[in-house]
JSON list of C-alpha atoms in Angstrom, two decimals:
[
{"chain": "P", "resi": 1, "resn": "MET", "atom": "CA", "xyz": [10.17, 7.99, -15.33]},
{"chain": "P", "resi": 2, "resn": "LYS", "atom": "CA", "xyz": [6.45, 7.49, -15.15]},
{"chain": "P", "resi": 3, "resn": "ASN", "atom": "CA", "xyz": [4.83, 8.23, -11.80]},
{"chain": "P", "resi": 4, "resn": "LEU", "atom": "CA", "xyz": [1.24, 6.97, -12.19]},
{"chain": "P", "resi": 5, "resn": "TYR", "atom": "CA", "xyz": [0.46, 3.28, -12.59]},
{"chain": "P", "resi": 6, "resn": "THR", "atom": "CA", "xyz": [-2.58, 1.04, -12.71]},
{"chain": "P", "resi": 7, "resn": "THR", "atom": "CA", "xyz": [-2.64, -2.56, -11.52]},
{"chain": "P", "resi": 8, "resn": "GLU", "atom": "CA", "xyz": [-2.33, -3.62, -15.18]},
{"chain": "P", "resi": 9, "resn": "GLU", "atom": "CA", "xyz": [1.13, -2.02, -15.14]},
{"chain": "P", "resi": 10, "resn": "TRP", "atom": "CA", "xyz": [2.54, -3.87, -12.14]},
{"chain": "P", "resi": 11, "resn": "ALA", "atom": "CA", "xyz": [5.44, -5.34, -14.10]},
{"chain": "P", "resi": 12, "resn": "THR", "atom": "CA", "xyz": [6.55, -1.86, -15.16]},
{"chain": "P", "resi": 13, "resn": "LEU", "atom": "CA", "xyz": [6.07, -0.55, -11.63]},
{"chain": "P", "resi": 14, "resn": "LYS", "atom": "CA", "xyz": [8.16, -3.40, -10.23]},
{"chain": "P", "resi": 15, "resn": "LYS", "atom": "CA", "xyz": [11.02, -2.51, -12.61]},
{"chain": "P", "resi": 16, "resn": "HIS", "atom": "CA", "xyz": [10.75, 1.12, -11.52]},
{"chain": "P", "resi": 17, "resn": "ILE", "atom": "CA", "xyz": [11.00, 0.05, -7.87]},
{"chain": "P", "resi": 18, "resn": "GLU", "atom": "CA", "xyz": [13.99, -2.18, -8.61]},
{"chain": "P", "resi": 19, "resn": "LYS", "atom": "CA", "xyz": [15.80, 0.83, -10.11]},
{"chain": "P", "resi": 20, "resn": "TRP", "atom": "CA", "xyz": [15.09, 2.83, -6.95]},
{"chain": "P", "resi": 21, "resn": "LYS", "atom": "CA", "xyz": [16.44, 0.04, -4.78]},
{"chain": "P", "resi": 22, "resn": "GLU", "atom": "CA", "xyz": [19.54, -0.37, -6.98]},
{"chain": "P", "resi": 23, "resn": "THR", "atom": "CA", "xyz": [20.34, 3.28, -6.26]},
{"chain": "P", "resi": 24, "resn": "GLY", "atom": "CA", "xyz": [20.04, 2.71, -2.50]},
{"chain": "P", "resi": 25, "resn": "HIS", "atom": "CA", "xyz": [16.52, 3.97, -1.88]},
{"chain": "P", "resi": 26, "resn": "ASP", "atom": "CA", "xyz": [14.09, 2.22, 0.42]},
{"chain": "P", "resi": 27, "resn": "LEU", "atom": "CA", "xyz": [10.52, 1.85, -0.81]},
{"chain": "P", "resi": 28, "resn": "VAL", "atom": "CA", "xyz": [8.08, 3.60, 1.52]},
{"chain": "P", "resi": 29, "resn": "PHE", "atom": "CA", "xyz": [4.44, 2.67, 0.94]},
{"chain": "P", "resi": 30, "resn": "THR", "atom": "CA", "xyz": [1.16, 4.02, 2.24]},
{"chain": "P", "resi": 31, "resn": "ASN", "atom": "CA", "xyz": [-2.33, 3.82, 0.83]},
{"chain": "P", "resi": 32, "resn": "GLY", "atom": "CA", "xyz": [-5.79, 5.26, 1.02]},
{"chain": "P", "resi": 33, "resn": "CYS", "atom": "CA", "xyz": [-8.66, 7.03, -0.71]},
{"chain": "P", "resi": 34, "resn": "PHE", "atom": "CA", "xyz": [-7.24, 10.57, -0.34]},
{"chain": "P", "resi": 35, "resn": "ASP", "atom": "CA", "xyz": [-10.62, 11.83, -1.53]},
{"chain": "P", "resi": 36, "resn": "ILE", "atom": "CA", "xyz": [-10.23, 15.44, -0.40]},
{"chain": "P", "resi": 37, "resn": "LEU", "atom": "CA", "xyz": [-6.59, 16.24, 0.28]},
{"chain": "P", "resi": 38, "resn": "HIS", "atom": "CA", "xyz": [-6.33, 17.88, 3.70]},
{"chain": "P", "resi": 39, "resn": "ALA", "atom": "CA", "xyz": [-3.75, 18.78, 6.35]},
{"chain": "P", "resi": 40, "resn": "GLY", "atom": "CA", "xyz": [-3.87, 15.28, 7.83]},
{"chain": "P", "resi": 41, "resn": "HIS", "atom": "CA", "xyz": [-3.03, 13.70, 4.50]},
{"chain": "P", "resi": 42, "resn": "GLU", "atom": "CA", "xyz": [-0.21, 16.16, 3.89]},
{"chain": "P", "resi": 43, "resn": "ALA", "atom": "CA", "xyz": [1.26, 15.45, 7.34]},
{"chain": "P", "resi": 44, "resn": "LEU", "atom": "CA", "xyz": [1.11, 11.70, 6.64]},
{"chain": "P", "resi": 45, "resn": "LEU", "atom": "CA", "xyz": [2.83, 12.13, 3.28]},
{"chain": "P", "resi": 46, "resn": "GLU", "atom": "CA", "xyz": [5.49, 14.39, 4.80]},
{"chain": "P", "resi": 47, "resn": "PHE", "atom": "CA", "xyz": [6.09, 11.73, 7.47]},
{"chain": "P", "resi": 48, "resn": "ALA", "atom": "CA", "xyz": [6.47, 9.11, 4.73]},
{"chain": "P", "resi": 49, "resn": "ARG", "atom": "CA", "xyz": [8.95, 11.29, 2.84]},
{"chain": "P", "resi": 50, "resn": "LYS", "atom": "CA", "xyz": [11.02, 11.82, 6.01]},
{"chain": "P", "resi": 51, "resn": "GLN", "atom": "CA", "xyz": [11.68, 8.07, 6.18]},
{"chain": "P", "resi": 52, "resn": "GLY", "atom": "CA", "xyz": [14.34, 8.67, 3.54]},
{"chain": "P", "resi": 53, "resn": "GLY", "atom": "CA", "xyz": [13.13, 6.49, 0.74]},
{"chain": "P", "resi": 54, "resn": "LYS", "atom": "CA", "xyz": [11.00, 6.83, -2.35]},
{"chain": "P", "resi": 55, "resn": "THR", "atom": "CA", "xyz": [7.32, 7.18, -1.53]},
{"chain": "P", "resi": 56, "resn": "LEU", "atom": "CA", "xyz": [4.75, 5.11, -3.38]},
{"chain": "P", "resi": 57, "resn": "VAL", "atom": "CA", "xyz": [1.07, 5.69, -2.63]},
{"chain": "P", "resi": 58, "resn": "GLY", "atom": "CA", "xyz": [-1.55, 3.05, -3.27]},
{"chain": "P", "resi": 59, "resn": "LEU", "atom": "CA", "xyz": [-4.66, 4.96, -4.33]},
{"chain": "P", "resi": 60, "resn": "ASN", "atom": "CA", "xyz": [-8.12, 3.40, -4.25]},
{"chain": "P", "resi": 61, "resn": "SER", "atom": "CA", "xyz": [-9.98, 3.56, -7.57]},
{"chain": "P", "resi": 62, "resn": "ASP", "atom": "CA", "xyz": [-13.30, 5.39, -7.78]},
{"chain": "P", "resi": 63, "resn": "ASN", "atom": "CA", "xyz": [-15.26, 2.11, -7.56]},
{"chain": "P", "resi": 64, "resn": "SER", "atom": "CA", "xyz": [-13.23, 1.01, -4.56]},
{"chain": "P", "resi": 65, "resn": "VAL", "atom": "CA", "xyz": [-13.80, 4.32, -2.74]},
{"chain": "P", "resi": 66, "resn": "ASN", "atom": "CA", "xyz": [-17.52, 4.07, -3.45]},
{"chain": "P", "resi": 67, "resn": "ARG", "atom": "CA", "xyz": [-17.68, 0.55, -1.99]},
{"chain": "P", "resi": 68, "resn": "LEU", "atom": "CA", "xyz": [-15.68, 1.56, 1.08]},
{"chain": "P", "resi": 69, "resn": "LYS", "atom": "CA", "xyz": [-17.15, 5.01, 1.79]},
{"chain": "P", "resi": 70, "resn": "GLY", "atom": "CA", "xyz": [-20.65, 4.82, 0.32]},
{"chain": "P", "resi": 71, "resn": "GLU", "atom": "CA", "xyz": [-22.93, 6.95, -1.80]},
{"chain": "P", "resi": 72, "resn": "GLY", "atom": "CA", "xyz": [-21.55, 10.27, -2.96]},
{"chain": "P", "resi": 73, "resn": "ARG", "atom": "CA", "xyz": [-17.95, 9.17, -2.69]},
{"chain": "P", "resi": 74, "resn": "PRO", "atom": "CA", "xyz": [-15.48, 9.77, -4.05]},
{"chain": "P", "resi": 75, "resn": "VAL", "atom": "CA", "xyz": [-15.95, 13.51, -4.24]},
{"chain": "P", "resi": 76, "resn": "ASN", "atom": "CA", "xyz": [-13.00, 13.79, -6.62]},
{"chain": "P", "resi": 77, "resn": "PRO", "atom": "CA", "xyz": [-12.27, 11.33, -9.45]},
{"chain": "P", "resi": 78, "resn": "VAL", "atom": "CA", "xyz": [-9.13, 9.23, -9.23]},
{"chain": "P", "resi": 79, "resn": "ILE", "atom": "CA", "xyz": [-7.11, 11.30, -11.71]},
{"chain": "P", "resi": 80, "resn": "VAL", "atom": "CA", "xyz": [-7.75, 14.48, -9.69]},
{"chain": "P", "resi": 81, "resn": "ARG", "atom": "CA", "xyz": [-6.84, 12.69, -6.46]},
{"chain": "P", "resi": 82, "resn": "ALA", "atom": "CA", "xyz": [-3.63, 11.37, -8.06]},
{"chain": "P", "resi": 83, "resn": "LYS", "atom": "CA", "xyz": [-2.62, 14.79, -9.38]},
{"chain": "P", "resi": 84, "resn": "ASN", "atom": "CA", "xyz": [-3.29, 16.36, -5.98]},
{"chain": "P", "resi": 85, "resn": "LEU", "atom": "CA", "xyz": [-1.08, 13.77, -4.28]},
{"chain": "P", "resi": 86, "resn": "LEU", "atom": "CA", "xyz": [1.74, 14.24, -6.77]},
{"chain": "P", "resi": 87, "resn": "SER", "atom": "CA", "xyz": [1.51, 18.03, -6.41]},
{"chain": "P", "resi": 88, "resn": "THR", "atom": "CA", "xyz": [2.42, 17.82, -2.71]},
{"chain": "P", "resi": 89, "resn": "GLY", "atom": "CA", "xyz": [6.04, 17.03, -3.58]},
{"chain": "P", "resi": 90, "resn": "TYR", "atom": "CA", "xyz": [6.07, 14.18, -1.04]},
{"chain": "P", "resi": 91, "resn": "VAL", "atom": "CA", "xyz": [5.00, 11.42, -3.44]},
{"chain": "P", "resi": 92, "resn": "ASP", "atom": "CA", "xyz": [7.25, 9.83, -6.06]},
{"chain": "P", "resi": 93, "resn": "SER", "atom": "CA", "xyz": [4.72, 7.48, -7.66]},
{"chain": "P", "resi": 94, "resn": "ILE", "atom": "CA", "xyz": [1.15, 6.30, -7.34]},
{"chain": "P", "resi": 95, "resn": "VAL", "atom": "CA", "xyz": [-0.45, 2.97, -8.12]},
{"chain": "P", "resi": 96, "resn": "ILE", "atom": "CA", "xyz": [-4.22, 2.94, -8.56]},
{"chain": "P", "resi": 97, "resn": "TYR", "atom": "CA", "xyz": [-5.96, -0.24, -7.45]},
{"chain": "P", "resi": 98, "resn": "GLY", "atom": "CA", "xyz": [-9.55, -1.43, -7.59]},
{"chain": "P", "resi": 99, "resn": "GLU", "atom": "CA", "xyz": [-9.53, -3.87, -4.69]},
{"chain": "P", "resi": 100, "resn": "ASP", "atom": "CA", "xyz": [-10.77, -2.84, -1.26]},
{"chain": "P", "resi": 101, "resn": "THR", "atom": "CA", "xyz": [-7.37, -3.50, 0.33]},
{"chain": "P", "resi": 102, "resn": "PRO", "atom": "CA", "xyz": [-3.78, -3.08, -0.89]},
{"chain": "P", "resi": 103, "resn": "ARG", "atom": "CA", "xyz": [-2.80, -6.68, -0.04]},
{"chain": "P", "resi": 104, "resn": "GLU", "atom": "CA", "xyz": [-1.94, -7.68, -3.62]},
{"chain": "P", "resi": 105, "resn": "ILE", "atom": "CA", "xyz": [0.07, -4.53, -4.21]},
{"chain": "P", "resi": 106, "resn": "ILE", "atom": "CA", "xyz": [2.02, -4.96, -0.97]},
{"chain": "P", "resi": 107, "resn": "ASP", "atom": "CA", "xyz": [2.78, -8.57, -1.86]},
{"chain": "P", "resi": 108, "resn": "HIS", "atom": "CA", "xyz": [3.92, -7.49, -5.33]},
{"chain": "P", "resi": 109, "resn": "ILE", "atom": "CA", "xyz": [6.04, -4.44, -4.49]},
{"chain": "P", "resi": 110, "resn": "GLU", "atom": "CA", "xyz": [7.51, -5.67, -1.17]},
{"chain": "P", "resi": 111, "resn": "PRO", "atom": "CA", "xyz": [7.92, -2.28, 0.53]},
{"chain": "P", "resi": 112, "resn": "ASP", "atom": "CA", "xyz": [10.76, -1.70, 2.95]},
{"chain": "P", "resi": 113, "resn": "ILE", "atom": "CA", "xyz": [8.56, 0.55, 5.07]},
{"chain": "P", "resi": 114, "resn": "LEU", "atom": "CA", "xyz": [4.78, 0.37, 5.36]},
{"chain": "P", "resi": 115, "resn": "ILE", "atom": "CA", "xyz": [3.06, 3.38, 6.90]},
{"chain": "P", "resi": 116, "resn": "LYS", "atom": "CA", "xyz": [-0.47, 3.61, 8.28]},
{"chain": "P", "resi": 117, "resn": "GLY", "atom": "CA", "xyz": [-2.28, 6.06, 10.51]},
{"chain": "P", "resi": 118, "resn": "ASP", "atom": "CA", "xyz": [-2.40, 5.36, 14.23]},
{"chain": "P", "resi": 119, "resn": "ASP", "atom": "CA", "xyz": [-6.07, 4.44, 13.96]},
{"chain": "P", "resi": 120, "resn": "TYR", "atom": "CA", "xyz": [-4.60, 1.09, 12.85]},
{"chain": "P", "resi": 121, "resn": "ASN", "atom": "CA", "xyz": [-2.32, -1.27, 14.74]},
{"chain": "P", "resi": 122, "resn": "PHE", "atom": "CA", "xyz": [-0.06, -4.09, 13.63]},
{"chain": "P", "resi": 123, "resn": "GLU", "atom": "CA", "xyz": [-2.85, -6.67, 13.74]},
{"chain": "P", "resi": 124, "resn": "THR", "atom": "CA", "xyz": [-5.29, -4.56, 11.70]},
{"chain": "P", "resi": 125, "resn": "THR", "atom": "CA", "xyz": [-2.78, -3.38, 9.09]},
{"chain": "P", "resi": 126, "resn": "ILE", "atom": "CA", "xyz": [-3.07, -5.28, 5.83]},
{"chain": "P", "resi": 127, "resn": "GLY", "atom": "CA", "xyz": [0.36, -6.56, 4.81]},
{"chain": "P", "resi": 128, "resn": "ALA", "atom": "CA", "xyz": [2.13, -5.73, 8.08]},
{"chain": "P", "resi": 129, "resn": "ALA", "atom": "CA", "xyz": [3.15, -9.30, 8.89]},
{"chain": "P", "resi": 130, "resn": "GLU", "atom": "CA", "xyz": [4.37, -9.89, 5.34]},
{"chain": "P", "resi": 131, "resn": "VAL", "atom": "CA", "xyz": [6.46, -6.70, 5.29]},
{"chain": "P", "resi": 132, "resn": "VAL", "atom": "CA", "xyz": [8.11, -7.55, 8.61]},
{"chain": "P", "resi": 133, "resn": "ALA", "atom": "CA", "xyz": [8.67, -11.19, 7.54]},
{"chain": "P", "resi": 134, "resn": "LYS", "atom": "CA", "xyz": [10.70, -9.87, 4.57]},
{"chain": "P", "resi": 135, "resn": "GLY", "atom": "CA", "xyz": [12.84, -7.63, 6.78]},
{"chain": "P", "resi": 136, "resn": "GLY", "atom": "CA", "xyz": [10.82, -4.43, 6.44]},
{"chain": "P", "resi": 137, "resn": "GLU", "atom": "CA", "xyz": [9.19, -2.32, 9.09]},
{"chain": "P", "resi": 138, "resn": "VAL", "atom": "CA", "xyz": [5.73, -0.98, 9.81]},
{"chain": "P", "resi": 139, "resn": "LEU", "atom": "CA", "xyz": [5.36, 2.57, 11.13]},
{"chain": "P", "resi": 140, "resn": "PHE", "atom": "CA", "xyz": [2.27, 4.26, 12.50]},
{"chain": "P", "resi": 141, "resn": "PHE", "atom": "CA", "xyz": [1.73, 7.93, 11.87]},
{"chain": "P", "resi": 142, "resn": "GLU", "atom": "CA", "xyz": [0.17, 9.94, 14.69]},
{"chain": "P", "resi": 143, "resn": "ARG", "atom": "CA", "xyz": [-2.91, 11.38, 13.04]},
{"chain": "P", "resi": 144, "resn": "LEU", "atom": "CA", "xyz": [-3.89, 15.01, 13.47]},
{"chain": "P", "resi": 145, "resn": "PRO", "atom": "CA", "xyz": [-6.84, 15.07, 15.89]},
{"chain": "P", "resi": 146, "resn": "GLY", "atom": "CA", "xyz": [-10.23, 15.88, 14.43]},
{"chain": "P", "resi": 147, "resn": "ILE", "atom": "CA", "xyz": [-9.12, 15.92, 10.79]},
{"chain": "P", "resi": 148, "resn": "SER", "atom": "CA", "xyz": [-10.61, 13.42, 8.37]},
{"chain": "P", "resi": 149, "resn": "THR", "atom": "CA", "xyz": [-12.29, 13.56, 5.00]},
{"chain": "P", "resi": 150, "resn": "THR", "atom": "CA", "xyz": [-15.48, 12.09, 6.45]},
{"chain": "P", "resi": 151, "resn": "GLY", "atom": "CA", "xyz": [-15.48, 14.70, 9.23]},
{"chain": "P", "resi": 152, "resn": "LEU", "atom": "CA", "xyz": [-14.87, 17.53, 6.78]},
{"chain": "P", "resi": 153, "resn": "LEU", "atom": "CA", "xyz": [-17.74, 16.36, 4.58]},
{"chain": "P", "resi": 154, "resn": "GLU", "atom": "CA", "xyz": [-20.08, 15.99, 7.59]},
{"chain": "P", "resi": 155, "resn": "ASN", "atom": "CA", "xyz": [-19.24, 19.53, 8.76]},
{"chain": "P", "resi": 156, "resn": "THR", "atom": "CA", "xyz": [-19.76, 20.89, 5.25]},
{"chain": "P", "resi": 157, "resn": "ASN", "atom": "CA", "xyz": [-23.15, 19.19, 5.01]},
{"chain": "P", "resi": 158, "resn": "LYS", "atom": "CA", "xyz": [-24.17, 20.53, 8.45]},
{"chain": "P", "resi": 159, "resn": "ASN", "atom": "CA", "xyz": [-23.17, 24.04, 7.40]},
{"chain": "P", "resi": 160, "resn": "ILE", "atom": "CA", "xyz": [-25.18, 23.75, 4.18]},
{"chain": "P", "resi": 161, "resn": "GLU", "atom": "CA", "xyz": [-28.24, 22.52, 6.09]},
{"chain": "P", "resi": 162, "resn": "THR", "atom": "CA", "xyz": [-27.85, 25.28, 8.73]},
{"chain": "P", "resi": 163, "resn": "ASN", "atom": "CA", "xyz": [-27.61, 27.96, 6.06]},
{"chain": "P", "resi": 164, "resn": "LYS", "atom": "CA", "xyz": [-30.79, 26.69, 4.35]},
{"chain": "P", "resi": 165, "resn": "GLU", "atom": "CA", "xyz": [-32.87, 27.36, 7.45]}
]
């Protein structure tokens, strides 16, 4: 089965998800930019996998990352980010989307479990109310302190500037 989808392939993705559910698997969904895969991302994906279902990651397109994160982002193009996610062994499939939020994808795929980092809460999590209204649950992953792509890039830039002096 295919494991990388674009939003133009939602109908195919939906059929893929239906097959998972027919075989008794819950659909676990999380999303993000995953620009530079780091220990925090891997811990989140491992947490998602431990929920016992099939893990689908919504991955922001390059244009979406640029709008959300600003100039110079993404560092890695979407296909590299997707391959890195799949190589972790925690991700079953990826859907690439160009919107700034995963609302449309969540509405379309109807995950059983929606996972976000604990820097979000129920009220700030896109799709949380809809997932719960359909009988699903929303889980918050306890992020690893001090680890973020933005922080890693800032530290790298500081080190480069320090070494220039």
